[in-house]
XYZ file of N, CA, C and O in Angstrom:
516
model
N 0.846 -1.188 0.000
C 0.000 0.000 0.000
C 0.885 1.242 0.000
O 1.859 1.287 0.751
N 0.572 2.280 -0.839
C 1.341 3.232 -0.758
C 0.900 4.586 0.578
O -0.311 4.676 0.782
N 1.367 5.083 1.006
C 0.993 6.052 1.860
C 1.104 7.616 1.317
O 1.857 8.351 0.677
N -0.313 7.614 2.095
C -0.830 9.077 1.771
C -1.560 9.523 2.540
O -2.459 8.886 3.090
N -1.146 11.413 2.819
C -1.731 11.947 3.776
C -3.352 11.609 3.983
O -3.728 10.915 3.038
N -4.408 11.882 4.912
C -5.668 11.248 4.901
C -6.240 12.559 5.577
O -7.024 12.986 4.730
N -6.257 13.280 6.480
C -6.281 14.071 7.440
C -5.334 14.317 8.374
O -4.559 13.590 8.995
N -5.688 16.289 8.343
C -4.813 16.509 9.474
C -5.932 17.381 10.712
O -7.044 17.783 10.371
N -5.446 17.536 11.983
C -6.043 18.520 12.500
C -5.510 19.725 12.771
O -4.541 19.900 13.510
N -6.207 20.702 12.105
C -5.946 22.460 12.587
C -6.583 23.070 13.574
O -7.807 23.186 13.503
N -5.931 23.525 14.578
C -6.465 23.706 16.045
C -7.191 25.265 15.759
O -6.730 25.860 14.785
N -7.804 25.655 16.193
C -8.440 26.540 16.020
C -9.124 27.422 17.410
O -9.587 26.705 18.297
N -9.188 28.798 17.592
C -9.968 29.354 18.639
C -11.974 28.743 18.529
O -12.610 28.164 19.410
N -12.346 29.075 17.450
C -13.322 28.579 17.046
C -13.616 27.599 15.506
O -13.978 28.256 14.530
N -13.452 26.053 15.331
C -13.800 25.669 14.547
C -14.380 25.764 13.623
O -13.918 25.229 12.615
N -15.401 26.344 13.559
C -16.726 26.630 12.857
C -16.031 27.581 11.928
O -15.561 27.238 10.843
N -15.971 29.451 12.682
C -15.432 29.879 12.218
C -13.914 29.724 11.128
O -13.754 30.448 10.144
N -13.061 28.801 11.497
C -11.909 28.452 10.885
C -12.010 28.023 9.345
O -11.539 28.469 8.298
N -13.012 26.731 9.762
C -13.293 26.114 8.562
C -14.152 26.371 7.664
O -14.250 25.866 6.545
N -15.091 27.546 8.388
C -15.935 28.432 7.007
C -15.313 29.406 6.114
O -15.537 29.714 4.944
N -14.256 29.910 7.208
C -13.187 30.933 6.574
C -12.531 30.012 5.569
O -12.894 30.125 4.398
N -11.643 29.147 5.868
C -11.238 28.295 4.335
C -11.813 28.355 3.625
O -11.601 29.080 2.653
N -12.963 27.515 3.790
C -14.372 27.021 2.529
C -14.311 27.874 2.265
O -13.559 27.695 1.307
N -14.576 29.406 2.285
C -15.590 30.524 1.616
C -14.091 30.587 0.423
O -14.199 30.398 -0.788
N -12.653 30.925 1.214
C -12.307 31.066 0.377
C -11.642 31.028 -0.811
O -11.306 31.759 -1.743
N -11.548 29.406 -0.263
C -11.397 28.373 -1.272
C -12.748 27.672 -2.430
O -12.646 26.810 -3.303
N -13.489 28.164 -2.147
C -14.237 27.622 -2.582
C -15.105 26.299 -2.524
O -15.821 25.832 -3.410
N -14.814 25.735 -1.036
C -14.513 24.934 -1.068
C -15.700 24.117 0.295
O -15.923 24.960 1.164
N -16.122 23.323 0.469
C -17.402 22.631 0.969
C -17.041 21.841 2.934
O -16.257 20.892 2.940
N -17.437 22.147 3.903
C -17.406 21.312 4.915
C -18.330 20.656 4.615
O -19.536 20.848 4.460
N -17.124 19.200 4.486
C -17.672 17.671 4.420
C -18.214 16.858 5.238
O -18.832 15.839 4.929
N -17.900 17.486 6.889
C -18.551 16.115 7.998
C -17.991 16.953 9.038
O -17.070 17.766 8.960
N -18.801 16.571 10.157
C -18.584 17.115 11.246
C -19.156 15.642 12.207
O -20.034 14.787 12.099
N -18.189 15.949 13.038
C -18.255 14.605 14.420
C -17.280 14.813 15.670
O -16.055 14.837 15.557
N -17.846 14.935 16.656
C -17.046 15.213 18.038
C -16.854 16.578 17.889
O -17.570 17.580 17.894
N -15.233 16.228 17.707
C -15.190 18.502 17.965
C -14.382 18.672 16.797
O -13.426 19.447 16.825
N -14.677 18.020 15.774
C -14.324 18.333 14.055
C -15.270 18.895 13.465
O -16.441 18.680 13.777
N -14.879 19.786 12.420
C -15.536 20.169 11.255
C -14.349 20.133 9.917
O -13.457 20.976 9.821
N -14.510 19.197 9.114
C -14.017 18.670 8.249
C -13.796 20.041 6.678
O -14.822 20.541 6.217
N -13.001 20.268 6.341
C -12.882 20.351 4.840
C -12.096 19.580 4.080
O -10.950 19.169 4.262
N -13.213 19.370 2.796
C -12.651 18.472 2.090
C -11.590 18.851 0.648
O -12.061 19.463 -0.311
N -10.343 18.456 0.675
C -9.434 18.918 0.012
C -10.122 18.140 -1.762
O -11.210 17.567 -1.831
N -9.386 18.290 -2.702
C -9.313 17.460 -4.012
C -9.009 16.099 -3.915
O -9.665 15.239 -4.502
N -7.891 15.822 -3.087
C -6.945 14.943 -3.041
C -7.492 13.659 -2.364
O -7.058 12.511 -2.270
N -8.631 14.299 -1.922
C -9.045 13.344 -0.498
C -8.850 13.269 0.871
O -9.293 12.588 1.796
N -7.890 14.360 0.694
C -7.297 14.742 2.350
C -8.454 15.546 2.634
O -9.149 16.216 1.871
N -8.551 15.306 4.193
C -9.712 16.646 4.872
C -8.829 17.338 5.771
O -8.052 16.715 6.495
N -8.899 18.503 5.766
C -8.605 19.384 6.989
C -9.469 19.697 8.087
O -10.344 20.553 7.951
N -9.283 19.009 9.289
C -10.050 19.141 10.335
C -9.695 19.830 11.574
O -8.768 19.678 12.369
N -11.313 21.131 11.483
C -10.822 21.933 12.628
C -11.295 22.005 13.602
O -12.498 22.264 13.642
N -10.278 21.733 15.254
C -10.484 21.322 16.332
C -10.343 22.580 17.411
O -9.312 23.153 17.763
N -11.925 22.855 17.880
C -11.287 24.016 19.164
C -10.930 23.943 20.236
O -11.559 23.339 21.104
N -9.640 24.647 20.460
C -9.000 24.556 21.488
C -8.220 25.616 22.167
O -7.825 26.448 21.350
N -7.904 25.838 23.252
C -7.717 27.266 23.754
C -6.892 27.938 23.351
O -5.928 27.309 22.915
N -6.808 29.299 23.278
C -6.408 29.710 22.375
C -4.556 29.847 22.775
O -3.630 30.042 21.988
N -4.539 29.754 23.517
C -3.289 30.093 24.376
C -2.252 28.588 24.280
O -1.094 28.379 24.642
N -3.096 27.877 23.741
C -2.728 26.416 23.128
C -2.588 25.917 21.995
O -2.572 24.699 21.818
N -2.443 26.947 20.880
C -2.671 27.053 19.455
C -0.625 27.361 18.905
O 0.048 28.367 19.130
N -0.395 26.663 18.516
C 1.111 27.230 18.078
C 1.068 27.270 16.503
O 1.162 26.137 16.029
N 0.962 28.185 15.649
C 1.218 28.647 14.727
C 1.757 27.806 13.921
O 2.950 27.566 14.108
N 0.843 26.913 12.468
C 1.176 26.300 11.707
C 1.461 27.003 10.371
O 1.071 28.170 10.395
N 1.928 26.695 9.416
C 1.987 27.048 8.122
C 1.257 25.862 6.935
O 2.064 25.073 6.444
N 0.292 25.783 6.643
C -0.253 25.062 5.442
C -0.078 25.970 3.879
O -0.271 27.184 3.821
N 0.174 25.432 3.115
C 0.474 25.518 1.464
C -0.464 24.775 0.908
O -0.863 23.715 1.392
N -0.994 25.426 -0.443
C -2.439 24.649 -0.638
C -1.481 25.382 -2.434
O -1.059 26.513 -2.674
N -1.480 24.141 -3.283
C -0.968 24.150 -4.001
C -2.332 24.252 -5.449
O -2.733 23.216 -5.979
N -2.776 25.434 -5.809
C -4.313 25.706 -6.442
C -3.995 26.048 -8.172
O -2.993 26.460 -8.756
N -5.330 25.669 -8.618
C -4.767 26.496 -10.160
C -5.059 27.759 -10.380
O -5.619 28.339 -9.450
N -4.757 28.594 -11.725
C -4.688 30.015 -12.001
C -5.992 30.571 -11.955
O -6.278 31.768 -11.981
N -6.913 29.402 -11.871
C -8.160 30.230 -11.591
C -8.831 30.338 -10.746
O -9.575 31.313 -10.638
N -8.759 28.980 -9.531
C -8.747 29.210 -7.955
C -7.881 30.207 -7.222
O -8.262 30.708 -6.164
N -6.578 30.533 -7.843
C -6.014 31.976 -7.412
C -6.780 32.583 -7.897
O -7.782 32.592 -7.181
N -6.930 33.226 -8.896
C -7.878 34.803 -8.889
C -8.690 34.513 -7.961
O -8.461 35.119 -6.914
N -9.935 33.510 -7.938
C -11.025 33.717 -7.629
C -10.821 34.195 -6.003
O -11.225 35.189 -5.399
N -9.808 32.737 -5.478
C -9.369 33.149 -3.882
C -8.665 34.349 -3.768
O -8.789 34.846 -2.649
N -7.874 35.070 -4.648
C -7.325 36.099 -4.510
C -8.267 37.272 -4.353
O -8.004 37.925 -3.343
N -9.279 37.727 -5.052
C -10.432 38.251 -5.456
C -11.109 38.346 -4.177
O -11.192 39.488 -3.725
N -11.654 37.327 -3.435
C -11.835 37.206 -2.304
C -11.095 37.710 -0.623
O -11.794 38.069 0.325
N -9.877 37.637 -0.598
C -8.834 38.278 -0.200
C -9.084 39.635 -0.256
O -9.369 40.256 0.768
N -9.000 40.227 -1.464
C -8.930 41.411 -1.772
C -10.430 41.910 -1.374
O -10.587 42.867 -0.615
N -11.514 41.194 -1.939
C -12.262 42.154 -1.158
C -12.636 42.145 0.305
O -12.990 43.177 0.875
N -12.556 40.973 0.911
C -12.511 40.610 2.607
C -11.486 41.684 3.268
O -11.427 41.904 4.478
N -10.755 42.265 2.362
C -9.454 43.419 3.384
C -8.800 42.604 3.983
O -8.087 43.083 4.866
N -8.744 41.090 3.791
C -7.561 40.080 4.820
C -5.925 40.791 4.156
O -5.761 40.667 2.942
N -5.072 41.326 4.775
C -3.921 41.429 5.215
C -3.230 39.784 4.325
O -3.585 38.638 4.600
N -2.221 40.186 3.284
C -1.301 39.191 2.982
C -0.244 39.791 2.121
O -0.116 40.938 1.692
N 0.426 38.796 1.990
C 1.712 38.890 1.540
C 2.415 38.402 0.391
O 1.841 37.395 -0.024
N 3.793 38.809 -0.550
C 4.332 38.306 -1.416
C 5.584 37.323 -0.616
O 6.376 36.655 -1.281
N 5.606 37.359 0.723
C 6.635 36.912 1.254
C 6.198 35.861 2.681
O 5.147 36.210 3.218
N 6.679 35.029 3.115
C 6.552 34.354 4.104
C 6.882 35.135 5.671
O 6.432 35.040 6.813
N 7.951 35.951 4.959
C 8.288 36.893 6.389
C 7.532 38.352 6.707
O 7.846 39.157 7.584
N 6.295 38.470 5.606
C 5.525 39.643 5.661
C 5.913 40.646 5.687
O 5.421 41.449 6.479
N 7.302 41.140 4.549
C 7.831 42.268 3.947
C 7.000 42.782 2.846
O 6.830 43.932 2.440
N 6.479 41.540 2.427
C 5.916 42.699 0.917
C 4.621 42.735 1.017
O 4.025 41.873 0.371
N 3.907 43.575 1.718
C 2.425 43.686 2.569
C 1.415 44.110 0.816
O 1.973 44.860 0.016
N 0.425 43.701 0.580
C -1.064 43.868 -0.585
C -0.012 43.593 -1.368
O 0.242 44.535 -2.118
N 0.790 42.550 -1.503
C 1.115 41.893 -3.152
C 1.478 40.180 -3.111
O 1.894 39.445 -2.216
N 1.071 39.938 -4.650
C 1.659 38.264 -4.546
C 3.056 38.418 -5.322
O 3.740 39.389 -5.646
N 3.202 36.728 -5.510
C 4.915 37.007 -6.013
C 4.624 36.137 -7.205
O 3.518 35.783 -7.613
N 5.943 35.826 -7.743
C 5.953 35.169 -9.029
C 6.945 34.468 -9.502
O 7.596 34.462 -10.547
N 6.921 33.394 -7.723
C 7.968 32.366 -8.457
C 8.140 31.508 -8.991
O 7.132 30.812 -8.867
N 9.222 30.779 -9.898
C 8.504 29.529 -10.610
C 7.934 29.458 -11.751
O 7.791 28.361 -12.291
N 7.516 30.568 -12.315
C 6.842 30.987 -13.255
C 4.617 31.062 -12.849
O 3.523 31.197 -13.396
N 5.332 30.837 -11.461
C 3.645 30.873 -10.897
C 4.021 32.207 -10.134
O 4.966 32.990 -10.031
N 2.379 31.963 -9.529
C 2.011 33.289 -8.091
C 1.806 32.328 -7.021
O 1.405 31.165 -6.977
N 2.238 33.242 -6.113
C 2.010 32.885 -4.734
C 1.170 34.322 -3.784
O 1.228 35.543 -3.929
N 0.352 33.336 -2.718
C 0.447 34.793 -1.605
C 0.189 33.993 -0.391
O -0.373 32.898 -0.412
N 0.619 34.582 0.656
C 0.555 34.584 1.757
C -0.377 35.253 3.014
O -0.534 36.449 2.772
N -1.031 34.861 4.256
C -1.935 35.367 4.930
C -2.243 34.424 5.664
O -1.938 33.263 5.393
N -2.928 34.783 6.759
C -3.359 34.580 8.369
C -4.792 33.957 8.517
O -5.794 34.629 8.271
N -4.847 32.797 8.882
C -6.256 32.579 9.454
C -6.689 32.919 10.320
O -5.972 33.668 10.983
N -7.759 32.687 10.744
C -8.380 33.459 11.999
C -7.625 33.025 13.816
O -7.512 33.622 14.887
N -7.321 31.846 13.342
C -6.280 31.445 14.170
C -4.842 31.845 14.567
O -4.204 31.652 15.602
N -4.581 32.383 13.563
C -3.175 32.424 13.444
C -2.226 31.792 12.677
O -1.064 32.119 12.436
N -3.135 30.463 12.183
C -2.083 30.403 11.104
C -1.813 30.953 9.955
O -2.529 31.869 9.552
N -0.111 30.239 8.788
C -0.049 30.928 8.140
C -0.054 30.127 6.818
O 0.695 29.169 6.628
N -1.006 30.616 5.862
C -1.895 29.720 4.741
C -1.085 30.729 3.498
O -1.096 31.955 3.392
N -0.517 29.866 2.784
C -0.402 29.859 1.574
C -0.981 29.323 0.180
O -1.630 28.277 0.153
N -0.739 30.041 -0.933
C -1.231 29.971 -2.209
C -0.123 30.132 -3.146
O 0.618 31.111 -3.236
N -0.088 28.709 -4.057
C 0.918 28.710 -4.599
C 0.519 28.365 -6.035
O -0.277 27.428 -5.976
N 0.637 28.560 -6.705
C 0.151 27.947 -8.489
C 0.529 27.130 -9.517
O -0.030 26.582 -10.467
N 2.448 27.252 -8.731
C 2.954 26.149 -9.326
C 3.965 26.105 -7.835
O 4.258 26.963 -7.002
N 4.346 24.466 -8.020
C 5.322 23.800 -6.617
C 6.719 24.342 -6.781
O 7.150 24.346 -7.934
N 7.646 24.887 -5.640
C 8.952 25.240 -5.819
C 9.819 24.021 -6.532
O 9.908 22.795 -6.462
N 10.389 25.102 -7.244
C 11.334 24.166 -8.157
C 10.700 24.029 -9.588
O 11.335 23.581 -10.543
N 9.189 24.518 -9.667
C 8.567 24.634 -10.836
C 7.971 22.762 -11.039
O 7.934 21.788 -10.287
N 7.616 23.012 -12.373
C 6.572 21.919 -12.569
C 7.561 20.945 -13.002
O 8.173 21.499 -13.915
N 8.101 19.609 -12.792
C 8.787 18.519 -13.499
C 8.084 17.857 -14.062
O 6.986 18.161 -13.597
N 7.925 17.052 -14.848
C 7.558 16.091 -15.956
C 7.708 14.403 -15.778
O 7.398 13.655 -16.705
């Protein structure tokens, strides 16, 4: 059997909130909810599941969500009009811009949690064959 991610959990101040914030702006659907999950469901089959927990207990993840040129605009679009705060950079030097590495775009920004969610269009190192 080969192995592959299945789910992860993203801790969150409020769940609900977390994982509607993705969905909306990804486009993207909560699949299941059970115990103290609320599920989004990736392409891949992976779900991202968000778990609340105090907030003072939350340590700052980084997720990369690797999308195409037209799930960027659209999520970008969204961004832009929500006023969410992001970046061309991981270290949040280049504040209201994306970048263009790779021959893709990227951007960077904050969930409601605190983490830090990226958008990428093509994978570093560019596309191999």
């Amino acid at each position: 059997m080969s192995v592959e991610l299945n789910h992860t959990i993203v801790h969150a101040r409020d769940n609900r909130e977390s994982a509607q914030f993705f969905a909306d702006l990804l486009g993207l659907e909560i699949t299941a909810e059970w115990g103290p999950f609320i599920a989004v469901g990736l392409s891949n089959g992976v779900t991202l599941d968000f778990a609340t927990i105090p907030a003072d207990h939350i340590a700052m993840q980084h997720y990369a969500f690797l999308v195409s040129e037209e799930e960027f605009d659209a999520a970008y679009a969204r961004i832009s009009e929500c006023g969410i705060e992001h970046y061309a950079d991981p270290h949040r030097q280049q504040p209201g811009a994306i970048n263009h590495n790779d021959g893709g775009r990227g951007v960077y920004f904050m969930d409601p949690a605190g983490h830090a969610m990226e958008l990428i269009t093509v994978p570093y190192g560019g596309w191999t064959s």
